[in-house]
């Protein structure tokens, strides 16, 4: 029972702060194979962490391993750069819409079944992409790939909410960023090496193999984390009511939109950088892959600083504000360089600004997700779906805008990045209103709307 004079929500927040750790529910502990005693639970927890990391790594693998081959796809399928970039947009749009469907499904039927079905469809769609004879078919099955791949993204976040709360949930998200952050480091490098021995179709062959391996691991080793008693028996109407209630929470919506527009700035970089680095600055696919990997290392390192050092010690609103400010400065510098204010800056200054921008994402993205999900006790699947759908839809809109002026200027990329992060900051300030709190909020304290 809550202490006298405190609400249940405040008591939960106090327990999260005092304990300094999240909780794993007794139901989940009982469901985990071999989870007997602290040591066994830690071993199982590590395995679940690796599996969820693999699921969250699926989008950067599907996106980033394919990036070095974008210029080759334009030549192979005789399509303009803006049309080829639609293969990224279609995949993102599919991931956005798929999450909106899979999230509520996982709240009703549990996490495992929707996840396994999604992974099987993902494998089939990826295999078809490898044989696509024209750009239209490639775009279509990239859409299907995204729709199916959404299951891994949304259910991984929902499983985290099933297992953890408070400080531990934020730290777990940072751990997932370490694992999923390895994917963008190695994916372009693998993609660049694949292009040495085969063409862009070989990239999709490798992605198909990765999907098969991940499906097998999930089938044998990932337990169900949502107890039958916690599932929702309602249909579409109940799911829509749940989402409407979440969107009515001003602070949840503020964090959701701040994270989504930050993701749009990130995806503007992902979508445009192959052309900016290779076509404008003349770098090889291997050089581009190396630079992309270095930037991803920066994101991973900052994410770990966030999870291991900052969480629980510094208000995450302050950390998020600093992260947004750094991204804004980096985007401004890129815009000034791309418009020629500093003359012809060359590849090194541009790469440095992109590194700063990517690194700052290591505090912006996990913190917006954690702060939003902390406001959700039930319907974690629906909440995760809203977070993912918003991010991927806004990212999908940003993707074609970066190529609107052709592939020989970086101005659209810089403009999209700057506008997106300014909107993110406006949503954070206008909807979350962190200054209204008497003292800096530490993670673990659930706040009212």
mmCIF file of N, CA and C in Angstrom, residues 327-384:
data_model
loop_
_atom_site.group_PDB
_atom_site.id
_atom_site.type_symbol
_atom_site.label_atom_id
_atom_site.label_comp_id
_atom_site.label_asym_id
_atom_site.label_seq_id
_atom_site.Cartn_x
_atom_site.Cartn_y
_atom_site.Cartn_z
ATOM 1 N N UNK A 327 22.907 18.479 -31.258
ATOM 2 C CA UNK A 327 22.451 18.126 -32.607
ATOM 3 C C UNK A 327 22.126 19.388 -33.407
ATOM 4 N N UNK A 328 21.511 20.361 -32.759
ATOM 5 C CA UNK A 328 21.191 21.623 -33.441
ATOM 6 C C UNK A 328 22.455 22.327 -33.921
ATOM 7 N N UNK A 329 23.472 22.395 -33.068
ATOM 8 C CA UNK A 329 24.727 23.031 -33.466
ATOM 9 C C UNK A 329 25.389 22.302 -34.623
ATOM 10 N N UNK A 330 25.385 20.970 -34.585
ATOM 11 C CA UNK A 330 26.004 20.197 -35.663
ATOM 12 C C UNK A 330 25.251 20.396 -36.979
ATOM 13 N N UNK A 331 23.911 20.383 -36.924
ATOM 14 C CA UNK A 331 23.122 20.592 -38.138
ATOM 15 C C UNK A 331 23.330 21.992 -38.697
ATOM 16 N N UNK A 332 23.454 22.979 -37.816
ATOM 17 C CA UNK A 332 23.718 24.353 -38.266
ATOM 18 C C UNK A 332 25.073 24.442 -38.963
ATOM 19 N N UNK A 333 26.080 23.799 -38.380
ATOM 20 C CA UNK A 333 27.412 23.800 -39.001
ATOM 21 C C UNK A 333 27.384 23.132 -40.368
ATOM 22 N N UNK A 334 26.661 22.028 -40.495
ATOM 23 C CA UNK A 334 26.559 21.344 -41.789
ATOM 24 C C UNK A 334 25.869 22.223 -42.823
ATOM 25 N N UNK A 335 24.838 22.960 -42.405
ATOM 26 C CA UNK A 335 24.145 23.836 -43.337
ATOM 27 C C UNK A 335 25.071 24.962 -43.807
ATOM 28 N N UNK A 336 25.819 25.540 -42.895
ATOM 29 C CA UNK A 336 26.747 26.613 -43.271
ATOM 30 C C UNK A 336 27.829 26.096 -44.218
ATOM 31 N N UNK A 337 28.341 24.903 -43.969
ATOM 32 C CA UNK A 337 29.367 24.343 -44.848
ATOM 33 C C UNK A 337 28.801 23.990 -46.214
ATOM 34 N N UNK A 338 27.596 23.411 -46.228
ATOM 35 C CA UNK A 338 27.031 22.976 -47.509
ATOM 36 C C UNK A 338 26.605 24.140 -48.388
ATOM 37 N N UNK A 339 26.318 25.308 -47.787
ATOM 38 C CA UNK A 339 25.952 26.483 -48.576
ATOM 39 C C UNK A 339 27.166 27.313 -48.979
ATOM 40 N N UNK A 340 28.372 26.892 -48.585
ATOM 41 C CA UNK A 340 29.583 27.556 -49.028
ATOM 42 C C UNK A 340 30.002 28.738 -48.195
ATOM 43 N N UNK A 341 29.407 28.884 -46.999
ATOM 44 C CA UNK A 341 29.783 30.013 -46.146
ATOM 45 C C UNK A 341 31.269 29.954 -45.794
ATOM 46 N N UNK A 342 31.785 28.746 -45.628
ATOM 47 C CA UNK A 342 33.200 28.563 -45.282
ATOM 48 C C UNK A 342 34.038 28.157 -46.494
ATOM 49 N N UNK A 343 33.530 28.453 -47.679
ATOM 50 C CA UNK A 343 34.243 28.041 -48.887
ATOM 51 C C UNK A 343 34.019 26.564 -49.169
ATOM 52 N N UNK A 344 35.069 25.895 -49.648
ATOM 53 C CA UNK A 344 35.003 24.460 -49.907
ATOM 54 C C UNK A 344 35.638 23.730 -48.726
ATOM 55 N N UNK A 345 34.829 23.255 -47.773
ATOM 56 C CA UNK A 345 35.402 22.714 -46.542
ATOM 57 C C UNK A 345 36.096 21.364 -46.712
ATOM 58 N N UNK A 346 35.714 20.592 -47.715
ATOM 59 C CA UNK A 346 36.301 19.264 -47.870
ATOM 60 C C UNK A 346 35.608 18.227 -47.008
ATOM 61 N N UNK A 347 36.029 16.981 -47.138
ATOM 62 C CA UNK A 347 35.362 15.873 -46.476
ATOM 63 C C UNK A 347 35.570 15.867 -44.961
ATOM 64 N N UNK A 348 36.759 16.236 -44.483
ATOM 65 C CA UNK A 348 37.070 16.095 -43.058
ATOM 66 C C UNK A 348 36.151 16.932 -42.170
ATOM 67 N N UNK A 349 35.961 18.242 -42.426
ATOM 68 C CA UNK A 349 35.048 19.010 -41.563
ATOM 69 C C UNK A 349 33.607 18.507 -41.629
ATOM 70 N N UNK A 350 33.162 18.109 -42.808
ATOM 71 C CA UNK A 350 31.803 17.588 -42.935
ATOM 72 C C UNK A 350 31.662 16.294 -42.138
ATOM 73 N N UNK A 351 32.649 15.408 -42.250
ATOM 74 C CA UNK A 351 32.616 14.154 -41.498
ATOM 75 C C UNK A 351 32.639 14.415 -39.995
ATOM 76 N N UNK A 352 33.384 15.434 -39.557
ATOM 77 C CA UNK A 352 33.444 15.762 -38.129
ATOM 78 C C UNK A 352 32.086 16.236 -37.621
ATOM 79 N N UNK A 353 31.406 17.077 -38.399
ATOM 80 C CA UNK A 353 30.085 17.557 -37.985
ATOM 81 C C UNK A 353 29.082 16.405 -37.934
ATOM 82 N N UNK A 354 29.164 15.494 -38.904
ATOM 83 C CA UNK A 354 28.275 14.332 -38.894
ATOM 84 C C UNK A 354 28.556 13.429 -37.693
ATOM 85 N N UNK A 355 29.830 13.332 -37.319
ATOM 86 C CA UNK A 355 30.191 12.524 -36.142
ATOM 87 C C UNK A 355 29.572 13.112 -34.876
ATOM 88 N N UNK A 356 29.642 14.423 -34.717
ATOM 89 C CA UNK A 356 29.054 15.070 -33.546
ATOM 90 C C UNK A 356 27.541 14.866 -33.528
ATOM 91 N N UNK A 357 26.910 15.035 -34.694
ATOM 92 C CA UNK A 357 25.465 14.872 -34.778
ATOM 93 C C UNK A 357 25.051 13.456 -34.387
ATOM 94 N N UNK A 358 25.746 12.452 -34.944
ATOM 95 C CA UNK A 358 25.408 11.063 -34.643
ATOM 96 C C UNK A 358 25.646 10.737 -33.168
ATOM 97 N N UNK A 359 26.755 11.226 -32.621
ATOM 98 C CA UNK A 359 27.078 10.908 -31.230
ATOM 99 C C UNK A 359 26.023 11.442 -30.276
ATOM 100 N N UNK A 360 25.525 12.640 -30.531
ATOM 101 C CA UNK A 360 24.520 13.230 -29.648
ATOM 102 C C UNK A 360 23.214 12.443 -29.654
ATOM 103 N N UNK A 361 22.986 11.659 -30.703
ATOM 104 C CA UNK A 361 21.795 10.815 -30.734
ATOM 105 C C UNK A 361 21.832 9.773 -29.618
ATOM 106 N N UNK A 362 23.027 9.475 -29.095
ATOM 107 C CA UNK A 362 23.173 8.480 -28.048
ATOM 108 C C UNK A 362 22.523 8.855 -26.740
ATOM 109 N N UNK A 363 22.239 10.124 -26.533
ATOM 110 C CA UNK A 363 21.490 10.536 -25.341
ATOM 111 C C UNK A 363 20.064 10.933 -25.689
ATOM 112 N N UNK A 364 19.831 11.393 -26.906
ATOM 113 C CA UNK A 364 18.504 11.881 -27.263
ATOM 114 C C UNK A 364 17.504 10.743 -27.434
ATOM 115 N N UNK A 365 17.871 9.718 -28.179
ATOM 116 C CA UNK A 365 16.894 8.684 -28.529
ATOM 117 C C UNK A 365 16.530 7.754 -27.372
ATOM 118 N N UNK A 366 17.491 7.166 -26.645
ATOM 119 C CA UNK A 366 17.063 6.274 -25.561
ATOM 120 C C UNK A 366 16.325 6.991 -24.441
ATOM 121 N N UNK A 367 16.658 8.240 -24.190
ATOM 122 C CA UNK A 367 16.017 8.952 -23.092
ATOM 123 C C UNK A 367 14.577 9.333 -23.415
ATOM 124 N N UNK A 368 14.306 9.708 -24.651
ATOM 125 C CA UNK A 368 12.919 10.002 -25.012
ATOM 126 C C UNK A 368 12.065 8.739 -24.912
ATOM 127 N N UNK A 369 12.606 7.597 -25.339
ATOM 128 C CA UNK A 369 11.850 6.340 -25.250
ATOM 129 C C UNK A 369 11.596 5.956 -23.796
ATOM 130 N N UNK A 370 12.630 6.013 -22.982
ATOM 131 C CA UNK A 370 12.471 5.617 -21.577
ATOM 132 C C UNK A 370 11.490 6.521 -20.846
ATOM 133 N N UNK A 371 11.617 7.835 -21.035
ATOM 134 C CA UNK A 371 10.746 8.761 -20.334
ATOM 135 C C UNK A 371 9.297 8.597 -20.779
ATOM 136 N N UNK A 372 9.077 8.289 -22.057
ATOM 137 C CA UNK A 372 7.712 8.062 -22.534
ATOM 138 C C UNK A 372 7.143 6.763 -21.968
ATOM 139 N N UNK A 373 7.908 5.674 -22.027
ATOM 140 C CA UNK A 373 7.407 4.379 -21.563
ATOM 141 C C UNK A 373 7.249 4.324 -20.054
ATOM 142 N N UNK A 374 7.975 5.153 -19.323
ATOM 143 C CA UNK A 374 7.798 5.197 -17.876
ATOM 144 C C UNK A 374 6.398 5.635 -17.478
ATOM 145 N N UNK A 375 5.697 6.296 -18.363
ATOM 146 C CA UNK A 375 4.353 6.762 -18.064
ATOM 147 C C UNK A 375 3.306 5.695 -18.365
ATOM 148 N N UNK A 376 3.742 4.507 -18.797
ATOM 149 C CA UNK A 376 2.822 3.453 -19.221
ATOM 150 C C UNK A 376 2.992 2.241 -18.316
ATOM 151 N N UNK A 377 1.941 1.843 -17.616
ATOM 152 C CA UNK A 377 1.998 0.624 -16.814
ATOM 153 C C UNK A 377 1.505 -0.567 -17.634
ATOM 154 N N UNK A 378 0.404 -0.365 -18.345
ATOM 155 C CA UNK A 378 -0.192 -1.425 -19.148
ATOM 156 C C UNK A 378 -0.182 -0.976 -20.609
ATOM 157 N N UNK A 379 -0.561 -1.879 -21.500
ATOM 158 C CA UNK A 379 -0.598 -1.585 -22.943
ATOM 159 C C UNK A 379 0.758 -1.121 -23.448
ATOM 160 N N UNK A 380 1.815 -1.798 -22.981
ATOM 161 C CA UNK A 380 3.160 -1.425 -23.432
ATOM 162 C C UNK A 380 3.326 -1.630 -24.918
ATOM 163 N N UNK A 381 2.632 -2.636 -25.472
ATOM 164 C CA UNK A 381 2.710 -2.863 -26.915
ATOM 165 C C UNK A 381 2.145 -1.694 -27.694
ATOM 166 N N UNK A 382 1.004 -1.185 -27.269
ATOM 167 C CA UNK A 382 0.397 -0.038 -27.952
ATOM 168 C C UNK A 382 1.266 1.207 -27.811
ATOM 169 N N UNK A 383 1.825 1.419 -26.608
ATOM 170 C CA UNK A 383 2.704 2.571 -26.409
ATOM 171 C C UNK A 383 3.945 2.457 -27.272
ATOM 172 N N UNK A 384 4.532 1.276 -27.317
ATOM 173 C CA UNK A 384 5.708 1.057 -28.157
ATOM 174 C C UNK A 384 5.374 1.261 -29.622
#
